[in-house]
Amino acid sequence: MKLIITPDSVGRLAAAYVKDRINEFNPSAGRPFVVALPTGGTAVEMYKNLIAFHKAGELSFKHVVSFNLDEYVNFDPTHPESYHGFMRRNFFNHVDMPPQNINIPDGNAQDATAFCEAYEAKIKALGGIELFLGGVGANGHIAFNEPGSAFGSRTRVVNLQEKTIKDNARFFGGNLNAVPKQAITMGVGTILEARHILIMAAGANKAQAVRAAVEGKPDTTWTISALQTHKAAILLADKEAASLISAGTAYENALS
Ligand code: GLP
């Protein structure tokens, strides 16, 4: 895993990295670029910049196939705070990705286990995830793999922890009762199979998670620490998120 600490906006640098990866890959109908996409405040900034690249004619999503990391269970997908709603509003409505290329977990699937298996099978059939993009929860979760998630875990239904429900209450007018309590998420094992991984961490409330990711041992208490076992993972942190990293570990770099 490579740590990059930037004084710049994490979302802007992440978008530049994504653009380079997609354009270098030069996807076509027969060879699409498979990307895993996150939600969250940090991701919004990345999407804004990706949309700007698209509008400037520098980036097309025509041959990109996306799989969202997670979605709430038993929650209306037309609700603006569903991850379906988030993705439409912040990204899909503004780029040229064909609707049939978009995959988001169905939190209302009758048979959730069968749905999760089919989701994994579809990723596999497309040759696996080329680039996994994610954020990190204050408790170190990646996608919705809460502390204690096995590093070999696959796409499944999970219970959200109290810390995550509290963090997400800001999207529901601060009302804890309105926040869904379960989600479907890609597993840590699913994530670790991606060929490239970029995790974005912005803000001081991610500082403990970033320290655990970089200076701790790989440990399910902080699922983000699983990235240490991956050959091509990048953790992109701003100064606030990296503020608990000891000076000897930190170094500054640029993405391109
Ligand atoms: C949610 C998502 C995670 C994401 C996290 C961080 O919990 N399920 O995948 O990493 O939000 O969000 P933010 O960037 O808003 O802190």
Coordinates of C-alpha atoms and ligand atoms in Angstrom, one line a residue:
M1 CA 0.0 0.0 0.0
K2 CA 1.2 3.5 -0.8
L3 CA 0.3 6.5 1.3
I4 CA 0.0 9.8 -0.4
I5 CA -0.5 12.9 1.7
T6 CA -1.7 15.9 -0.2
P7 CA -2.2 19.6 0.7
D8 CA -4.6 19.7 -2.3
S9 CA -8.3 18.4 -2.4
V10 CA -8.4 14.7 -2.2
G11 CA -11.4 14.5 -4.5
R12 CA -9.6 16.6 -7.2
L13 CA -6.5 14.4 -7.2
A14 CA -8.5 11.2 -7.1
A15 CA -10.5 12.4 -10.2
A16 CA -7.2 13.1 -12.0
Y17 CA -6.0 9.6 -11.2
V18 CA -9.2 8.0 -12.4
K19 CA -9.1 9.9 -15.6
D20 CA -5.5 8.7 -16.3
R21 CA -6.4 5.1 -15.4
I22 CA -9.4 5.0 -17.8
N23 CA -7.7 6.8 -20.6
E24 CA -4.6 4.7 -20.4
F25 CA -6.8 1.5 -20.4
N26 CA -8.5 2.8 -23.5
P27 CA -11.7 0.8 -23.0
S28 CA -13.9 -0.4 -25.8
A29 CA -17.3 -2.2 -26.1
G30 CA -15.5 -5.6 -26.0
R31 CA -13.0 -4.6 -23.3
P32 CA -14.8 -2.3 -20.8
F33 CA -13.2 -0.6 -17.8
V34 CA -14.7 -2.1 -14.6
V35 CA -14.8 0.4 -11.8
A36 CA -16.2 0.1 -8.2
L37 CA -17.8 3.4 -7.1
P38 CA -18.4 4.8 -3.6
T39 CA -20.8 7.2 -2.0
G40 CA -20.0 9.7 0.7
G41 CA -19.0 13.3 1.1
T42 CA -15.5 12.8 0.0
A43 CA -16.7 11.1 -3.2
V44 CA -18.9 14.0 -4.1
E45 CA -15.8 16.1 -4.7
M46 CA -14.3 13.4 -6.9
Y47 CA -17.5 13.1 -9.0
K48 CA -17.7 16.9 -9.5
N49 CA -14.2 16.8 -11.0
L50 CA -14.9 13.7 -13.1
I51 CA -18.0 15.5 -14.5
A52 CA -15.9 18.5 -15.3
F53 CA -13.4 16.3 -17.2
H54 CA -16.3 14.7 -19.1
K55 CA -17.8 18.1 -20.0
A56 CA -14.4 19.3 -21.2
G57 CA -14.3 16.3 -23.6
E58 CA -11.3 14.7 -21.8
L59 CA -13.0 11.7 -20.4
S60 CA -15.8 9.3 -21.6
F61 CA -17.7 6.7 -19.5
K62 CA -19.2 5.0 -22.6
H63 CA -17.2 1.9 -22.1
V64 CA -17.0 2.0 -18.3
V65 CA -19.0 -0.5 -16.3
S66 CA -19.6 0.4 -12.7
F67 CA -20.4 -1.6 -9.6
N68 CA -21.4 0.4 -6.5
L69 CA -19.9 -0.7 -3.3
D70 CA -23.0 -0.7 -1.2
E71 CA -26.7 0.2 -0.6
Y72 CA -29.0 0.3 2.3
V73 CA -31.3 -2.6 2.9
N74 CA -35.1 -2.2 3.0
F75 CA -34.9 1.4 1.8
D76 CA -36.6 3.1 -1.0
P77 CA -34.2 3.4 -4.0
T78 CA -36.0 6.5 -5.1
H79 CA -35.2 8.2 -1.8
P80 CA -32.6 10.9 -2.4
E81 CA -30.4 9.5 0.4
S82 CA -30.4 6.0 -1.0
Y83 CA -27.2 5.2 -2.8
H84 CA -29.1 4.8 -6.0
G85 CA -30.4 8.4 -5.5
F86 CA -26.9 9.7 -4.5
M87 CA -25.3 8.2 -7.6
R88 CA -27.9 9.6 -10.0
R89 CA -27.8 13.1 -8.5
N90 CA -24.0 13.3 -8.1
F91 CA -22.7 11.4 -11.1
F92 CA -24.8 9.3 -13.4
N93 CA -27.2 12.1 -14.5
H94 CA -24.2 14.1 -15.7
V95 CA -22.0 11.7 -17.7
D96 CA -22.4 9.4 -20.7
M97 CA -22.4 6.1 -18.9
P98 CA -25.0 3.8 -20.6
P99 CA -27.7 2.8 -18.0
Q100 CA -27.1 -0.9 -18.7
N101 CA -23.5 -0.4 -17.5
I102 CA -24.5 0.7 -14.1
N103 CA -24.8 -1.8 -11.2
I104 CA -25.9 -0.9 -7.7
P105 CA -26.8 -3.5 -5.0
D106 CA -30.5 -4.0 -4.7
G107 CA -31.3 -3.6 -1.0
N108 CA -34.8 -4.8 -1.6
A109 CA -33.9 -8.1 -3.3
Q110 CA -36.3 -10.9 -2.3
D111 CA -33.4 -13.2 -1.9
A112 CA -30.5 -11.1 -0.7
T113 CA -28.0 -14.0 -0.6
A114 CA -28.8 -15.0 -4.2
F115 CA -28.5 -11.3 -5.2
C116 CA -25.1 -11.0 -3.6
E117 CA -23.8 -14.1 -5.3
A118 CA -25.1 -12.9 -8.7
Y119 CA -23.4 -9.5 -8.1
E120 CA -20.1 -11.2 -7.5
A121 CA -20.6 -13.5 -10.5
K122 CA -21.3 -10.5 -12.7
I123 CA -18.1 -8.8 -11.6
K124 CA -16.1 -12.0 -12.3
A125 CA -17.7 -12.5 -15.7
L126 CA -16.5 -9.0 -16.7
G127 CA -12.9 -9.9 -15.7
G128 CA -12.9 -8.5 -12.2
I129 CA -12.6 -4.9 -10.9
E130 CA -9.9 -2.9 -12.6
L131 CA -10.1 0.0 -10.2
F132 CA -11.8 0.1 -6.8
L133 CA -12.6 3.6 -5.5
G134 CA -13.6 4.0 -1.9
G135 CA -13.7 6.3 1.1
V136 CA -13.2 5.3 4.7
G137 CA -15.5 5.5 7.6
A138 CA -14.3 7.2 10.9
N139 CA -14.2 3.7 12.4
G140 CA -12.0 2.4 9.5
H141 CA -14.8 0.7 7.5
I142 CA -14.3 0.3 3.7
A143 CA -17.5 0.1 1.8
F144 CA -19.8 -1.0 4.7
N145 CA -17.3 -3.6 6.1
E146 CA -17.6 -2.6 9.7
P147 CA -14.9 -3.4 12.3
G148 CA -14.7 -7.2 12.7
S149 CA -15.3 -7.9 9.0
A150 CA -13.2 -10.9 7.8
F151 CA -10.6 -10.0 5.3
G152 CA -12.0 -12.9 3.1
S153 CA -15.6 -11.6 3.3
R154 CA -17.7 -11.3 0.2
T155 CA -20.7 -9.3 -0.9
R156 CA -23.4 -9.7 1.8
V157 CA -25.9 -8.1 4.1
V158 CA -24.3 -6.4 7.1
N159 CA -25.6 -4.6 10.2
L160 CA -24.3 -1.0 10.5
Q161 CA -22.6 -0.1 13.8
E162 CA -23.8 2.7 16.0
K163 CA -20.9 4.9 15.1
T164 CA -21.7 4.6 11.4
I165 CA -25.4 5.3 12.0
K166 CA -24.5 8.4 14.0
D167 CA -22.1 9.6 11.2
N168 CA -24.8 9.0 8.6
A169 CA -27.5 10.8 10.5
R170 CA -26.3 14.1 9.0
F171 CA -27.8 13.0 5.7
F172 CA -31.2 12.4 7.5
G173 CA -31.6 15.7 9.3
G174 CA -29.8 14.4 12.3
N175 CA -32.6 11.8 12.9
L176 CA -30.9 8.6 14.0
N177 CA -34.2 6.6 13.6
A178 CA -34.4 7.6 10.0
V179 CA -31.0 6.0 9.1
P180 CA -31.2 2.5 7.7
K181 CA -29.6 -0.1 10.0
Q182 CA -28.5 -2.7 7.4
A183 CA -26.8 -2.6 4.1
I184 CA -25.6 -4.8 1.3
T185 CA -21.8 -4.3 0.8
M186 CA -19.0 -5.7 -1.2
G187 CA -16.8 -7.7 1.1
V188 CA -13.2 -7.0 2.0
G189 CA -12.2 -10.1 0.0
T190 CA -14.1 -8.7 -3.0
I191 CA -12.2 -5.4 -2.7
L192 CA -8.8 -7.0 -2.3
E193 CA -9.3 -8.8 -5.6
A194 CA -9.4 -5.5 -7.5
R195 CA -6.3 -4.8 -9.6
H196 CA -6.0 -1.2 -8.4
I197 CA -7.4 0.4 -5.3
L198 CA -7.7 4.1 -4.4
I199 CA -9.0 5.0 -1.0
M200 CA -9.8 8.7 -0.2
A201 CA -9.6 10.1 3.3
A202 CA -10.3 13.7 4.0
G203 CA -10.7 15.5 7.3
A204 CA -9.6 15.1 10.9
N205 CA -12.3 12.6 11.8
K206 CA -10.5 10.1 9.5
A207 CA -7.2 10.5 11.3
Q208 CA -7.4 7.5 13.6
A209 CA -8.5 5.3 10.7
V210 CA -5.6 6.5 8.5
R211 CA -3.1 5.9 11.3
A212 CA -4.4 2.4 11.8
A213 CA -4.2 1.7 8.1
V214 CA -0.6 2.9 7.8
E215 CA 1.0 2.2 11.2
G216 CA -1.1 -0.6 12.6
K217 CA -0.9 -4.3 11.8
P218 CA -3.5 -5.7 9.3
D219 CA -6.3 -6.3 11.8
T220 CA -10.0 -6.6 11.3
T221 CA -10.6 -4.0 14.1
W222 CA -9.7 -1.5 11.4
T223 CA -10.9 -3.0 8.1
I224 CA -9.0 -0.4 6.1
S225 CA -5.7 -2.0 7.4
A226 CA -6.5 -4.9 4.9
L227 CA -5.1 -2.6 2.2
Q228 CA -1.6 -3.3 3.5
T229 CA -1.8 -6.8 2.0
H230 CA -2.6 -5.4 -1.5
K231 CA 0.1 -4.8 -4.1
A232 CA -1.4 -1.8 -5.8
A233 CA -3.4 0.1 -3.2
I234 CA -3.1 3.8 -2.7
L235 CA -4.4 5.6 0.4
L236 CA -4.8 9.3 -0.5
A237 CA -5.2 11.5 2.5
D238 CA -5.3 15.2 3.1
K239 CA -3.2 16.8 5.9
E240 CA -6.0 16.6 8.4
A241 CA -6.7 12.9 7.8
A242 CA -2.9 12.2 8.0
S243 CA -2.4 14.4 11.1
L244 CA -1.9 11.4 13.5
I245 CA 0.8 9.7 11.2
S246 CA 4.2 10.0 12.8
A247 CA 6.6 12.2 10.9
G248 CA 8.9 9.3 9.9
T249 CA 6.1 7.5 8.1
A250 CA 4.7 10.5 6.3
Y251 CA 6.0 11.8 3.0
E252 CA 4.6 14.0 0.4
N253 CA 4.1 12.9 -3.2
A254 CA 2.1 13.8 -6.2
L255 CA -0.1 11.4 -8.2
S256 CA 1.1 12.1 -11.6
Ligands
GLP1 C1 -20.4 5.6 3.9 C2 -20.1 4.7 2.8 C3 -18.6 4.3 2.8 C4 -17.8 5.6 2.8 C5 -18.1 6.5 4.0 C6 -17.3 7.8 4.1 O1 -20.3 5.0 5.2 N1 -20.8 3.4 2.9 O2 -18.3 3.6 1.7 O3 -16.4 5.3 2.8 O4 -19.5 6.8 3.9 O5 -18.1 8.9 3.8 P1 -17.6 10.4 3.9 O6 -16.7 10.6 2.7 O7 -18.8 11.2 3.7 O8 -16.9 10.5 5.2

